[in-house]
XYZ file of C-alpha atoms in Angstrom:
560
model
C 43.797 -0.751 157.583
C 47.057 -2.289 157.889
C 48.573 -3.284 154.264
C 49.308 -6.681 153.745
C 52.936 -7.835 154.666
C 54.974 -9.145 152.429
C 54.913 -12.262 151.290
C 57.748 -15.052 150.154
C 57.573 -17.990 148.060
C 58.119 -20.461 150.567
C 58.809 -24.825 150.454
C 56.370 -26.873 148.736
C 54.129 -26.842 152.038
C 52.498 -23.360 151.308
C 52.842 -19.785 151.810
C 54.443 -18.254 154.795
C 53.523 -14.227 156.256
C 55.688 -11.707 157.854
C 55.754 -8.107 158.968
C 59.265 -7.102 159.241
C 59.720 -5.793 155.645
C 58.591 -2.106 156.695
C 62.028 -1.435 157.419
C 64.281 -3.021 154.265
C 62.047 -0.503 152.266
C 63.016 2.432 154.514
C 66.508 1.233 154.220
C 66.898 1.248 151.029
C 65.286 4.571 150.647
C 67.557 6.270 153.066
C 70.669 4.350 150.899
C 68.887 6.340 147.788
C 69.001 9.877 149.257
C 71.986 9.694 150.708
C 73.985 8.862 147.832
C 71.413 11.599 145.652
C 73.141 13.947 148.935
C 77.035 13.095 148.410
C 76.696 13.846 144.643
C 75.557 16.885 145.671
C 78.461 17.540 148.204
C 80.752 16.537 145.591
C 79.487 18.375 142.695
C 79.488 21.445 144.797
C 83.239 20.961 146.216
C 83.913 20.494 142.562
C 82.398 23.705 140.899
C 83.930 25.210 144.337
C 87.349 23.993 143.008
C 86.724 24.937 139.493
C 84.883 28.454 140.230
C 87.027 29.960 143.261
C 90.789 27.963 144.123
C 91.621 27.586 140.505
C 89.444 30.247 139.110
C 92.359 32.437 137.889
C 94.378 29.774 136.780
C 91.218 28.163 134.213
C 90.593 31.820 133.014
C 94.083 32.687 132.252
C 94.341 28.841 130.502
C 91.204 30.417 128.761
C 92.596 33.448 127.567
C 95.612 31.799 125.883
C 93.584 29.339 124.400
C 91.924 32.470 122.807
C 95.632 34.290 122.577
C 98.199 32.897 120.229
C 101.904 34.079 120.150
C 103.643 33.864 116.448
C 106.996 33.986 115.992
C 107.825 36.311 113.328
C 111.634 34.862 111.685
C 113.800 37.860 111.475
C 114.598 39.452 108.489
C 117.941 38.516 106.869
C 120.447 40.842 106.242
C 120.615 42.660 102.678
C 123.428 41.394 100.611
C 125.245 44.142 98.337
C 127.926 44.604 96.097
C 130.690 47.194 95.859
C 128.942 49.935 94.279
C 125.866 49.236 96.273
C 123.830 46.647 94.141
C 121.949 44.443 95.553
C 122.920 40.483 95.656
C 120.793 39.108 98.327
C 117.732 40.322 100.226
C 114.059 39.384 101.934
C 110.727 40.525 100.964
C 109.322 41.171 104.022
C 105.618 40.750 104.835
C 103.678 43.021 106.816
C 103.388 42.036 110.119
C 100.136 43.678 111.068
C 98.452 41.952 108.467
C 96.190 39.247 108.695
C 97.670 35.820 108.894
C 97.537 33.580 106.133
C 98.004 30.054 105.910
C 101.130 31.001 103.276
C 102.726 32.974 105.519
C 103.929 29.993 108.781
C 106.131 27.559 108.104
C 105.611 23.986 109.542
C 106.631 25.446 113.595
C 103.637 28.014 112.935
C 106.398 30.731 112.355
C 105.886 33.983 110.280
C 108.515 33.669 107.320
C 110.159 35.796 104.880
C 111.145 34.798 101.269
C 114.676 35.469 100.578
C 115.563 36.393 97.114
C 118.906 36.425 94.588
C 119.757 39.074 92.009
C 120.770 35.873 88.663
C 121.078 33.422 91.298
C 122.743 31.460 88.580
C 125.481 34.365 88.808
C 126.374 34.361 92.200
C 125.658 30.678 93.511
C 128.946 29.383 94.381
C 130.570 32.590 95.559
C 127.186 33.441 97.406
C 125.851 30.102 98.478
C 122.357 29.400 100.105
C 120.380 28.340 103.078
C 118.335 25.865 104.043
C 116.510 24.656 107.552
C 119.128 24.542 110.308
C 119.969 20.782 111.539
C 120.422 19.284 114.554
C 124.199 20.008 114.635
C 123.457 23.542 113.841
C 121.349 24.221 116.492
C 123.939 22.229 119.318
C 126.976 24.271 117.565
C 125.456 27.663 117.347
C 127.566 30.285 118.699
C 126.090 33.718 117.189
C 124.763 35.704 119.308
C 120.903 35.546 118.398
C 120.617 31.553 118.125
C 118.804 29.216 116.143
C 115.225 28.052 116.779
C 113.820 24.807 115.514
C 112.510 25.551 112.223
C 114.607 28.348 111.328
C 117.279 28.928 108.192
C 120.778 29.335 108.330
C 123.612 30.027 106.082
C 124.610 26.513 104.099
C 127.148 27.680 101.604
C 129.532 30.472 100.968
C 128.423 33.827 101.884
C 125.535 33.302 103.201
C 127.270 30.314 105.859
C 130.594 32.578 105.922
C 128.303 35.581 107.622
C 125.568 34.178 109.157
C 126.305 35.818 112.238
C 126.123 39.216 111.222
C 123.244 38.822 108.210
C 120.830 37.088 111.096
C 118.712 39.159 112.856
C 116.382 38.640 116.316
C 113.087 37.051 115.876
C 109.783 38.953 117.260
C 106.952 37.858 118.032
C 102.972 38.407 117.588
C 99.910 37.873 119.910
C 96.767 37.503 117.252
C 93.235 36.642 118.851
C 91.590 33.393 117.260
C 87.845 31.536 117.806
C 87.003 28.611 118.679
C 88.318 26.988 115.169
C 91.571 28.490 115.730
C 90.864 31.105 113.086
C 92.438 34.497 113.138
C 90.724 37.519 114.529
C 92.579 40.151 114.970
C 96.244 41.130 115.888
C 96.671 41.632 119.826
C 100.215 43.158 119.908
C 103.363 42.863 117.892
C 106.932 42.929 118.867
C 108.613 44.050 115.518
C 111.833 41.778 114.293
C 115.525 43.119 114.247
C 116.466 43.068 110.533
C 119.996 41.435 110.592
C 123.275 43.156 109.008
C 123.654 44.303 105.522
C 127.072 42.545 104.177
C 128.833 44.743 101.061
C 131.226 42.904 98.668
C 134.081 43.684 97.580
C 132.189 41.871 94.440
C 131.382 43.959 91.480
C 128.197 41.861 89.811
C 128.426 43.567 86.925
C 131.921 42.359 86.075
C 130.569 39.596 88.155
C 128.217 38.853 85.075
C 130.371 39.100 82.074
C 132.818 36.813 83.300
C 129.903 34.456 84.011
C 128.650 34.879 80.229
C 131.812 34.369 79.034
C 132.232 30.818 80.587
C 128.822 29.578 81.171
C 128.579 26.818 78.491
C 132.168 25.104 79.762
C 133.361 23.826 83.106
C 135.984 26.601 84.301
C 136.913 29.193 87.031
C 137.388 32.875 87.167
C 138.993 34.988 89.824
C 139.133 39.098 89.429
C 141.370 40.497 91.891
C 142.397 44.496 93.438
C 146.020 43.231 93.238
C 146.875 45.642 95.839
C 144.331 44.844 98.577
C 143.498 41.360 98.005
C 139.756 42.200 97.330
C 137.950 39.776 94.864
C 135.986 41.749 92.381
C 134.823 38.244 90.341
C 135.098 34.550 91.309
C 132.783 32.821 89.109
C 132.354 28.905 88.758
C 131.010 27.102 85.478
C 128.682 25.051 85.321
C 126.602 26.677 88.498
C 123.263 26.835 90.193
C 120.339 28.555 91.040
C 120.305 29.383 94.444
C 116.963 30.545 94.677
C 115.870 26.942 94.600
C 117.506 26.175 97.764
C 115.482 29.511 99.282
C 112.273 27.916 97.358
C 112.921 23.970 98.596
C 112.761 23.211 94.607
C 113.527 19.946 95.368
C 113.473 18.211 91.450
C 115.798 21.429 90.528
C 117.989 20.286 93.996
C 118.155 16.567 93.541
C 119.404 17.260 89.949
C 122.549 19.585 91.202
C 123.153 16.595 93.531
C 123.578 13.941 90.324
C 124.956 16.316 87.990
C 127.771 15.043 86.815
C 129.875 18.137 86.120
C 129.151 18.706 90.014
C 127.300 22.309 89.550
C 127.336 22.680 93.845
C 131.488 22.094 93.426
C 133.474 25.411 93.535
C 136.028 25.189 91.072
C 137.758 28.347 92.685
C 138.365 27.271 96.005
C 137.665 23.440 95.862
C 139.254 22.783 92.571
C 142.656 21.460 92.292
C 144.565 21.622 89.210
C 148.199 20.935 87.768
C 148.643 24.908 87.471
C 151.206 24.501 84.519
C 153.369 27.247 83.069
C 152.035 29.764 85.649
C 154.289 28.113 88.309
C 157.092 29.080 86.435
C 156.849 32.108 88.170
C 157.276 30.223 91.192
C 160.014 28.735 89.819
C 161.695 31.489 88.923
C 161.849 33.276 92.212
C 162.742 30.255 93.797
C 166.198 30.018 91.649
C 166.711 33.620 91.618
C 166.138 34.380 95.415
C 168.463 31.000 96.340
C 170.977 31.997 93.521
C 171.315 28.969 91.614
C 170.369 31.991 88.445
C 171.175 35.283 88.177
C 169.567 37.588 85.079
C 172.342 36.763 82.995
C 172.076 33.261 83.053
C 171.290 31.693 79.603
C 170.758 28.044 78.839
C 170.504 27.089 75.339
C 166.974 25.058 73.655
C 167.880 22.219 72.148
C 164.772 21.055 71.725
C 164.222 18.591 74.237
C 166.281 17.011 77.053
C 167.009 13.834 78.657
C 166.384 12.323 82.288
C 167.276 8.915 82.194
C 165.564 6.857 79.742
C 162.521 9.887 79.241
C 162.394 12.385 76.897
C 161.490 15.708 78.011
C 160.309 18.698 74.847
C 159.944 21.805 74.475
C 156.220 23.053 73.739
C 157.475 25.395 71.035
C 159.690 22.433 69.765
C 157.054 19.704 69.981
C 154.147 21.669 68.320
C 156.700 23.529 65.567
C 159.628 21.875 65.627
C 161.569 24.697 66.378
C 163.848 25.789 68.872
C 164.492 29.331 70.584
C 168.675 29.069 70.960
C 169.899 31.143 74.428
C 166.987 31.447 76.671
C 167.526 33.650 79.743
C 164.950 34.264 82.506
C 163.189 37.025 80.740
C 162.822 35.347 78.002
C 161.983 31.913 79.470
C 159.162 33.805 81.140
C 158.089 35.598 77.955
C 157.979 32.385 75.609
C 157.573 29.685 78.560
C 160.378 28.141 77.387
C 160.150 24.265 79.378
C 164.300 23.715 78.638
C 164.766 26.545 80.624
C 162.458 25.537 84.090
C 163.379 21.702 83.664
C 167.183 22.761 84.437
C 166.470 25.996 85.974
C 164.728 23.498 88.265
C 167.390 20.688 88.589
C 170.061 23.668 89.959
C 167.472 24.737 92.203
C 166.552 21.141 93.755
C 162.867 20.120 94.356
C 163.002 21.179 98.596
C 164.100 25.060 97.556
C 161.074 24.975 94.903
C 158.425 23.464 97.550
C 160.080 26.059 100.175
C 159.217 28.762 97.778
C 155.814 27.247 96.872
C 155.097 27.658 100.645
C 156.247 31.386 101.079
C 153.799 31.775 97.556
C 150.826 30.156 100.171
C 150.752 27.173 97.958
C 149.736 23.710 99.515
C 147.323 25.046 101.982
C 144.292 27.153 102.461
C 143.834 30.831 101.754
C 141.794 31.445 104.675
C 139.575 33.304 102.727
C 136.813 31.650 105.221
C 134.577 29.421 102.018
C 135.088 25.636 101.890
C 138.455 25.372 100.339
C 141.379 22.578 99.080
C 144.568 23.142 100.277
C 146.350 21.605 97.203
C 149.712 19.557 96.966
C 152.984 20.664 96.283
C 155.037 17.639 95.869
C 158.318 16.719 97.683
C 161.209 13.773 98.134
C 159.108 12.919 101.308
C 156.059 13.217 100.180
C 156.283 10.690 97.303
C 158.466 8.264 99.767
C 155.360 8.527 102.651
C 152.357 8.721 100.044
C 153.555 6.641 97.105
C 156.267 4.652 98.836
C 158.507 5.258 95.483
C 162.062 7.385 95.517
C 162.233 10.784 93.948
C 163.598 10.999 90.237
C 165.086 13.447 88.115
C 161.848 13.375 86.148
C 159.641 14.188 88.631
C 162.017 17.464 89.414
C 161.343 18.389 85.838
C 157.629 17.834 85.842
C 157.531 19.761 88.882
C 159.846 22.785 87.384
C 156.855 23.196 84.678
C 153.712 23.009 86.639
C 152.824 19.166 86.145
C 153.280 15.626 87.659
C 151.872 15.450 91.145
C 151.300 19.370 92.021
C 147.769 20.195 91.842
C 146.658 24.007 93.080
C 143.439 26.148 93.215
C 142.567 28.965 91.088
C 142.084 31.170 93.920
C 145.709 30.473 95.366
C 147.213 30.528 91.715
C 145.731 33.729 91.293
C 147.341 35.429 94.805
C 150.144 34.481 93.145
C 150.009 36.228 90.124
C 149.154 39.342 92.424
C 152.190 39.183 94.188
C 154.146 40.437 91.012
C 151.369 42.737 90.521
C 151.491 44.800 93.626
C 155.562 44.872 93.843
C 155.728 41.677 96.292
C 153.236 41.110 98.845
C 150.903 37.896 99.220
C 147.538 39.194 100.631
C 144.947 37.416 102.396
C 141.681 37.183 99.850
C 139.130 39.177 100.602
C 135.098 38.765 100.273
C 134.233 42.393 101.579
C 134.850 45.333 101.000
C 137.682 47.413 102.457
C 137.002 50.681 103.590
C 139.921 51.775 105.300
C 143.129 52.514 103.280
C 145.181 51.351 105.481
C 143.819 47.976 105.944
C 146.609 46.685 103.376
C 149.300 46.502 105.874
C 147.018 44.409 108.259
C 145.691 42.022 105.296
C 149.547 42.076 102.871
C 152.385 40.212 104.170
C 155.577 41.446 102.459
C 157.340 38.469 101.008
C 161.304 38.194 101.187
C 161.792 38.693 97.575
C 163.912 41.246 96.320
C 163.068 44.066 94.291
C 165.492 42.807 91.257
C 163.538 39.360 91.250
C 160.466 41.003 91.079
C 161.808 43.835 88.370
C 163.181 40.212 85.725
C 159.540 38.206 86.541
C 157.624 41.404 85.844
C 159.373 42.377 82.849
C 159.129 39.104 81.401
C 155.110 38.561 81.963
C 154.984 42.422 80.235
C 156.571 40.730 77.197
C 154.566 37.796 77.366
C 151.695 39.787 76.644
C 153.590 41.916 73.963
C 154.558 40.872 70.489
C 156.528 37.475 70.339
C 155.075 36.435 73.928
C 152.757 33.496 74.586
C 149.861 36.310 75.573
C 148.994 36.944 71.931
C 145.433 37.788 72.748
C 146.346 40.643 75.029
C 149.083 42.076 72.244
C 148.417 46.070 71.977
C 145.253 45.623 74.243
C 143.408 48.527 73.725
C 140.196 50.033 75.091
C 137.794 52.492 73.252
C 137.522 56.080 74.863
C 134.360 57.909 76.047
C 134.251 60.644 73.465
C 131.923 62.860 75.675
C 135.070 62.791 77.961
C 137.636 62.992 75.200
C 135.713 66.403 73.831
C 136.182 65.097 70.459
C 134.038 63.546 67.767
C 133.899 59.515 67.364
C 135.845 56.951 69.760
C 139.278 56.484 69.605
C 141.383 53.385 70.773
C 143.670 54.002 74.127
C 146.005 51.122 75.086
C 146.882 49.893 78.072
C 150.246 47.250 78.993
C 149.059 44.311 80.504
C 150.946 42.041 82.141
C 150.451 38.025 82.035
C 151.395 34.468 81.633
C 149.984 31.737 80.445
C 149.310 27.891 80.802
C 148.887 24.764 79.157
C 148.796 21.627 81.546
C 148.233 17.982 81.031
C 144.559 17.135 82.568
C 145.072 13.194 82.483
C 141.245 13.521 81.097
C 139.177 11.080 79.346
C 139.038 13.623 76.586
C 142.944 14.239 76.111
C 142.758 18.095 76.409
C 144.701 19.913 78.245
C 143.942 22.720 81.058
C 143.879 26.349 79.733
C 145.275 28.614 82.448
C 146.178 32.628 82.212
C 146.860 35.386 84.521
C 147.430 38.861 83.532
C 147.015 42.085 85.437
C 146.889 45.467 84.188
C 147.531 48.710 83.721
C 151.744 47.392 83.834
C 152.677 50.334 85.943
C 150.428 51.038 88.505
C 147.806 47.795 88.457
C 144.075 48.019 89.767
C 143.111 44.718 88.461
C 143.768 41.500 88.505
C 142.554 38.480 86.121
C 143.347 34.017 86.745
C 141.056 32.323 84.325
C 141.032 28.491 84.118
C 139.329 26.262 81.939
C 139.020 22.604 82.059
C 140.194 20.487 79.356
C 139.665 23.853 77.452
C 143.251 23.516 75.766
C 145.730 25.959 75.125
C 145.991 28.636 77.724
C 147.111 31.427 75.052
C 143.747 30.182 72.689
C 141.094 29.556 75.215
C 141.766 31.089 78.282
C 143.706 34.266 76.782
C 140.242 35.724 74.960
C 138.280 35.506 78.470
C 141.038 37.783 80.573
C 140.840 40.050 77.627
C 136.876 40.498 77.376
C 136.903 40.668 81.544
C 139.889 43.253 81.128
C 138.242 45.436 78.420
C 134.749 45.106 80.370
C 136.499 46.375 83.287
C 138.494 49.444 81.312
C 135.698 50.311 79.262
C 133.193 50.874 81.855
C 135.714 52.661 83.877
C 136.053 55.184 80.896
């Protein structure tokens, strides 16, 4: 009954049989069973580890895969004008609505779109926001810190008040399916809205000013001379803030390559020779340093020499006429160059620079925006920078706001404000001033005698009266509101304006000079001051004068 023994091939002599192969089969079978048993033990051990030892861990991980936490961008605070009109605000998506792809940015964050009213009108002042870069994240000093993918203010008011406008992000917990599709909202922590910023800006006046210069290269500054509040700040050409918010790359690229530099804020970043508006500073220096007094007269003979160079008065150069004996009031009224050449010579370049410093020229105004310092030259400056000596002709050029001198429109607006408010240099204010006592802290009384201020104010008054240079503002009047006057039809109410015009050589290819004017009104109790610069515009009185007139008219007729 025994089975036949295994056999194997032997040598060439035949086949040999053996009887011990049963034990080999048993060994193979035993190894096979042992391997199966070992596998079951490992499987059981792993199952025990997954379900008992790490059960809670994997259960939590499963819940996390089912639930997703989404950051909700904090809606940025509103920017409003002095009357409460909205300049910029965020459109906030409902935090309880279904998550749509368009609501999330690349960092899976619910975003809100910022909307700008009249974006081209306000862009250079208000600025824009963009995605925060590495430097923004690293140098962030605000209470609510920036996170990767957040947008932050990059220019203008948006940058200056970024910490206040920025709110605290919220969170939203949502349930998703295996494919990552939204199922439902589990919980929401609402974001905290950023602070509202109320500017001193008058949006209606801003729009009017922009309309007057939108087709030329220009800068306009409108202030409340008593407080330094900026009522309007226009730089043209402008750009559209909304393009940066909406990432309109084609438009943004066009701004970067535009030769007219629309991203350049001419109000604070542009430096220009101020021309005859600078004569207000020179007149102050001459009077305060006792180089001249109210009785000093200089004869206008049409031209004057400095070495081999001849310097003429504008009236003589254009019309071949002279103006006889000229005192300081007449010199301001007629913008007489001969008078200012001589008092500049009497006063000296160093004292002119000293008073320029007192007026805040050649340094930042601390408004908080990107701004240039400008240049007030001196003998040391010329020697150090140009490696040249200072000559009398340099003093003559400086005395009429030409040559090496360069100032920003904002700086010259603050100079004019000093004579409007009785001698105070005010720090420019972008926010609306709520506290009536704020002027004490914001405005510094300059060491100018009341006599000097009165003389210069009188000259500015006469400059905007018959016989002066500011002809567009002669007999300035506004139409009254008949409903308030209690009569039929409209009547004209005269308002006395004080001003100083300026025409400054630009050295541009066009050969056209820059047109300037600074004006304030009413003369006895100024409410508003306007400074206008038109690049390569022509004569200050002819080009800048009508713009200032229309802004003043818009302000006073609306007030009626």
